[in-house]
Every structure is written in C-alpha cells, then in structure tokens.
mmCIF file of C-alpha atoms in Angstrom:
data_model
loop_
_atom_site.group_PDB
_atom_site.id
_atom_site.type_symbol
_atom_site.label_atom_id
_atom_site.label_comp_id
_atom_site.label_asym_id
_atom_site.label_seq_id
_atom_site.Cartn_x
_atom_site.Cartn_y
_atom_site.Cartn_z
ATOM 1 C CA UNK A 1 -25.878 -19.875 -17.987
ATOM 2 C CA UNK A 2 -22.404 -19.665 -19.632
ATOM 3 C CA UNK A 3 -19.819 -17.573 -18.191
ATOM 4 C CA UNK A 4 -20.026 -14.546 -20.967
ATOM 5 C CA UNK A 5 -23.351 -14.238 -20.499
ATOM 6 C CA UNK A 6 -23.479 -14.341 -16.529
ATOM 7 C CA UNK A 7 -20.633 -11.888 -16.554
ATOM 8 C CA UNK A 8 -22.519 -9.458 -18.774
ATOM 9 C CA UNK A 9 -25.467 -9.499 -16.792
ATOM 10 C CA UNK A 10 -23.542 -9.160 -13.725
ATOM 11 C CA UNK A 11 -21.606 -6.117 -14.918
ATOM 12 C CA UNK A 12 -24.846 -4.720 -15.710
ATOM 13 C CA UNK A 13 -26.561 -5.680 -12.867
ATOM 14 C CA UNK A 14 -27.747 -2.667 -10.295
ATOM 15 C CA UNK A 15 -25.966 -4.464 -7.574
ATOM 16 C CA UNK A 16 -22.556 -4.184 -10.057
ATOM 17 C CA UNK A 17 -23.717 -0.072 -10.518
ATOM 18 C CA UNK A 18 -24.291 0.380 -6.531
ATOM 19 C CA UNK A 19 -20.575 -1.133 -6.301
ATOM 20 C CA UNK A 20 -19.403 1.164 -8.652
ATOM 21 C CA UNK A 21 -21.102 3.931 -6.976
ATOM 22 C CA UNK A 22 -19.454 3.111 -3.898
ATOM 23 C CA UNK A 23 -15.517 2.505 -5.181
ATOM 24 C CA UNK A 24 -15.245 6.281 -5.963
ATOM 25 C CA UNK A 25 -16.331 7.250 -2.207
ATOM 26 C CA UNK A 26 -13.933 4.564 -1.137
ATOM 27 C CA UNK A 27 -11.285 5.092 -3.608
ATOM 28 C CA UNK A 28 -11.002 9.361 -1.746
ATOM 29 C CA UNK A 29 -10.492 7.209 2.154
ATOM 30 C CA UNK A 30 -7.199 5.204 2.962
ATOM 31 C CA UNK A 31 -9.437 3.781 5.888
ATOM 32 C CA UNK A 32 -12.068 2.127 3.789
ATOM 33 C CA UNK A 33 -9.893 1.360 1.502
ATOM 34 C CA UNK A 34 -7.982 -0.888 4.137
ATOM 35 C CA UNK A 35 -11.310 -1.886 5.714
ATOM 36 C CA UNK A 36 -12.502 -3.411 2.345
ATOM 37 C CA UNK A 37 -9.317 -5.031 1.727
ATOM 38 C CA UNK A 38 -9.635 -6.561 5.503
ATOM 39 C CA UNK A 39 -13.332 -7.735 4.310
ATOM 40 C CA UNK A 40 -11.860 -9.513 1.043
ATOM 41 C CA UNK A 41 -9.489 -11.226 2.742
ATOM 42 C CA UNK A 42 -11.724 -12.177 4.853
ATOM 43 C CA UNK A 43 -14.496 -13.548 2.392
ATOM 44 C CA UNK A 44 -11.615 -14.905 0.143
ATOM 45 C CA UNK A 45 -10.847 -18.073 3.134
ATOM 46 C CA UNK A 46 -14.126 -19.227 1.187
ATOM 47 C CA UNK A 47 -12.102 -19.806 -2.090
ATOM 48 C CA UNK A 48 -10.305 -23.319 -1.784
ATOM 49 C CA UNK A 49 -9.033 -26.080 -3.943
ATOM 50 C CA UNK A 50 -9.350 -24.926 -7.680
ATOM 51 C CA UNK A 51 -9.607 -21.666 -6.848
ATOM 52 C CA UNK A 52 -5.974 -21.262 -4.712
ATOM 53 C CA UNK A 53 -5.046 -19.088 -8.367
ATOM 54 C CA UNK A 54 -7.750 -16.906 -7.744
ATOM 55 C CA UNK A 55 -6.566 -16.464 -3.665
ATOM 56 C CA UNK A 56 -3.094 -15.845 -4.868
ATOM 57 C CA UNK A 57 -3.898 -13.296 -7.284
ATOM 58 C CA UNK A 58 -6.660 -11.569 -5.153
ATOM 59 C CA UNK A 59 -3.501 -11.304 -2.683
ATOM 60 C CA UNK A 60 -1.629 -9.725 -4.665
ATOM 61 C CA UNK A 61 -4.588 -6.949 -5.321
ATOM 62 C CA UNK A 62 -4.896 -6.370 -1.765
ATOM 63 C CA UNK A 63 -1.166 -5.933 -1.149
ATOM 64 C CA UNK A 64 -1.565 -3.133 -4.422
ATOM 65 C CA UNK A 65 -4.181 -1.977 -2.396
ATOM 66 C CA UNK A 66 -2.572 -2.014 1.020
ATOM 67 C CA UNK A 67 0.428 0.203 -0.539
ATOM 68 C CA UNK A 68 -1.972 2.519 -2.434
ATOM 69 C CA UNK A 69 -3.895 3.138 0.857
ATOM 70 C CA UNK A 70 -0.650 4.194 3.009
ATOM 71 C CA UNK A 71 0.576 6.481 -0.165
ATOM 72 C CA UNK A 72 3.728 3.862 -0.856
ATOM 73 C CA UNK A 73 2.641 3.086 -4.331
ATOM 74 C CA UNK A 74 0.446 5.428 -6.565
ATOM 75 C CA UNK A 75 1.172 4.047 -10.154
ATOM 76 C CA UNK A 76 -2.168 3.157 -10.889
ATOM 77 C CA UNK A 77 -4.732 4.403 -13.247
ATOM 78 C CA UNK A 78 -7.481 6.154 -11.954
ATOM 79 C CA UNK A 79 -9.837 4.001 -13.651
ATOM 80 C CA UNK A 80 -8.292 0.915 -12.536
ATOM 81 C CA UNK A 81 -8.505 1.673 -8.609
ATOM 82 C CA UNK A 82 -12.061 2.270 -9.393
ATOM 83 C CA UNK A 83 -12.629 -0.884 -10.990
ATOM 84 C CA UNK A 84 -10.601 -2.884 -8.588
ATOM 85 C CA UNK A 85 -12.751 -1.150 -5.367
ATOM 86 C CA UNK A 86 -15.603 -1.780 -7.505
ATOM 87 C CA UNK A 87 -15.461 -5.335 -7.663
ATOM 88 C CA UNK A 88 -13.834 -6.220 -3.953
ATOM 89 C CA UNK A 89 -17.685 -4.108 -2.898
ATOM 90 C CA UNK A 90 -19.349 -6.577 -4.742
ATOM 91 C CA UNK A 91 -17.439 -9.291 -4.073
ATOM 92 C CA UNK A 92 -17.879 -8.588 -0.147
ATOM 93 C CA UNK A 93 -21.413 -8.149 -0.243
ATOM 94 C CA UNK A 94 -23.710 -10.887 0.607
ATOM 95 C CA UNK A 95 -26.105 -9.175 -1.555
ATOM 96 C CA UNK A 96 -26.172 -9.674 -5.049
ATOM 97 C CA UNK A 97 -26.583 -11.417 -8.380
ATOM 98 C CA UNK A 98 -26.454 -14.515 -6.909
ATOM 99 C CA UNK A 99 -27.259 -14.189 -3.623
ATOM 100 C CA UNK A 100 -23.544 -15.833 -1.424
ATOM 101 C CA UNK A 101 -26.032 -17.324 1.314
ATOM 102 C CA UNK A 102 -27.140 -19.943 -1.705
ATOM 103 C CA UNK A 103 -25.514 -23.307 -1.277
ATOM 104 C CA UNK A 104 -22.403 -23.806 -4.173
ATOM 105 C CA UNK A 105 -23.536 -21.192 -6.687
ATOM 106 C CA UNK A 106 -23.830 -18.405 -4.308
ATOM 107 C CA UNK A 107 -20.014 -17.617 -5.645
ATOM 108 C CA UNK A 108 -20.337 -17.745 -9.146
ATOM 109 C CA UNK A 109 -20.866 -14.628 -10.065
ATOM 110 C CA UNK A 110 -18.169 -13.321 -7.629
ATOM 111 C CA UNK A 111 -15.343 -15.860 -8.757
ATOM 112 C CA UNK A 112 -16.975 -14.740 -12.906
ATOM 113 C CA UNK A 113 -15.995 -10.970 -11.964
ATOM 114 C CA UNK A 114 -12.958 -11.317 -10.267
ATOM 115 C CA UNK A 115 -11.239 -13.954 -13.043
ATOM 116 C CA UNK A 116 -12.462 -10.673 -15.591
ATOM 117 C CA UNK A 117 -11.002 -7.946 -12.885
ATOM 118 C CA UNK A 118 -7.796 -9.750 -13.099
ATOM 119 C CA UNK A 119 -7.747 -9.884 -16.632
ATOM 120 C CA UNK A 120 -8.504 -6.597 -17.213
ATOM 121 C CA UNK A 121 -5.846 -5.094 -14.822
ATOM 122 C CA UNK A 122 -2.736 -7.713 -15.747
ATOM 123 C CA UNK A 123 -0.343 -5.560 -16.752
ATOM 124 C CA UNK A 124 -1.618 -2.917 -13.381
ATOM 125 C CA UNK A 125 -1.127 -6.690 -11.292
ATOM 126 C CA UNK A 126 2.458 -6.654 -12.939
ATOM 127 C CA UNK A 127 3.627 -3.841 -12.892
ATOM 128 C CA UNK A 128 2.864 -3.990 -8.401
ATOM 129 C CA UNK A 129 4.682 -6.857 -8.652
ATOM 130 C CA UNK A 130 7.766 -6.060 -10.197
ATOM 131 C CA UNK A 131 7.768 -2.491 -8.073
ATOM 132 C CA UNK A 132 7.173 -4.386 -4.754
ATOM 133 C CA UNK A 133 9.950 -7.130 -5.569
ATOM 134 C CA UNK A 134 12.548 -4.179 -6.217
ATOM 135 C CA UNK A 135 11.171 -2.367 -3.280
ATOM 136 C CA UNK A 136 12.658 -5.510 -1.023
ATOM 137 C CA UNK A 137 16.262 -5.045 -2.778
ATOM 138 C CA UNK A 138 18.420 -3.263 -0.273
ATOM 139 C CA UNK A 139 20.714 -1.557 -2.739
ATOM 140 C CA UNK A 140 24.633 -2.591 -1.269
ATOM 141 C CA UNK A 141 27.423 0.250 -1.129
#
C-alpha cells in the first residue's frame, strides 16, 4: 500500500474521525491536554533509529503543547491545535488502522500521519520555535 494511499484511508478512517471528535473536548482542558502529551511521549520511546527526526520533531509539538496548556504560548490557529490533538489521540491509541499490537507494521499508519501533521503545521512548528528560543534570552540592562 503506498504511503498516499494509506494516508488517505487513514485520514478517513472512523478511528481518524473518533480522534478528531475527541481533540476538540481535549483542546477546552489544560489537564488532558498535558495527559496526552505525557501519553505521546510515552508511546514515542517506540520510535528509534530512522525515525530519531520524527522523535525530535514530535518533541518539539509537545513542548508547543506543554506551553499552550499552561497559557504561556497561544499563537496557534484554532484549527491547528485541533489537528495536532487529533493526531497525538490517534497516535496513542492502540486501536486503529493498523492495529500497534501487530509486529513491525503496527506503526505505519501512525509514523504516515504524523510525517503529514508535521508537514502541515511547519510554519505553526516554527514559529514555537523561534518564540521559545527568544523566550530563553534574558534581555541585559
């Protein structure tokens, strides 16, 4: 199954939908947002070898996250919170297009829709990470 087509079917999938579903009730409580970040993190130990990029970028989503949740950083679209919540729900659940608890291709959908969810937000991902390396400058005088 090439990756277009898996992704497609995965974004239309009623496991995708349910995740979707869910990201709005999380999006309106700092607590599961911070749970589901916990969960990701968690999950994401999984990811090793050629997928370090995907670790280091998924970090950086839960430290946009983390900062959203406490009320530090709000500059993010609506749409893209939802998105991002969406696919960390999926991503966490055991439960889905391809089932995790299968041997090797258990993540393939999961690493599919987060290399898309971090295409899709880039400039969101940049924008964090230019605000959170100016928000460690101590200004001097």
């Amino acid at each position: 199954m090439e990756k277009s087509s898996l992704l497609s079917r995965v974004l239309k999938s009623v496991f995708f939908r349910s995740a979707g579903g869910r990201a709005y009730r999380t999006a309106k409580n700092s607590r599961s947002i911070l749970k589901l970040v916990q969960d990701a993190l968690q999950k994401s130990g999984g990811l090793s070898g050629a997928n370090a990029g995907l670790r280091a970028q998924l970090s950086l989503l839960t430290r946009l996250l983390k900062a959203y949740a406490s009320g530090e950083y709000r500059e993010i679209p609506w749409k893209t919170l939802l998105r991002m919540l969406a696919v960390l729900i999926y991503f966490v659940s055991p439960l889905d297009f391809i089932p995790d608890l299968l041997p090797v291709i258990g993540l393939t959908d999961d690493i599919a829709l987060l290399v898309w969810l971090f295409s899709s937000v880039k400039d969101d991902l940049e924008k964090f990470a230019q605000w959170e390396s100016r928000k460690d400058i101590i200004p001097i005088g």
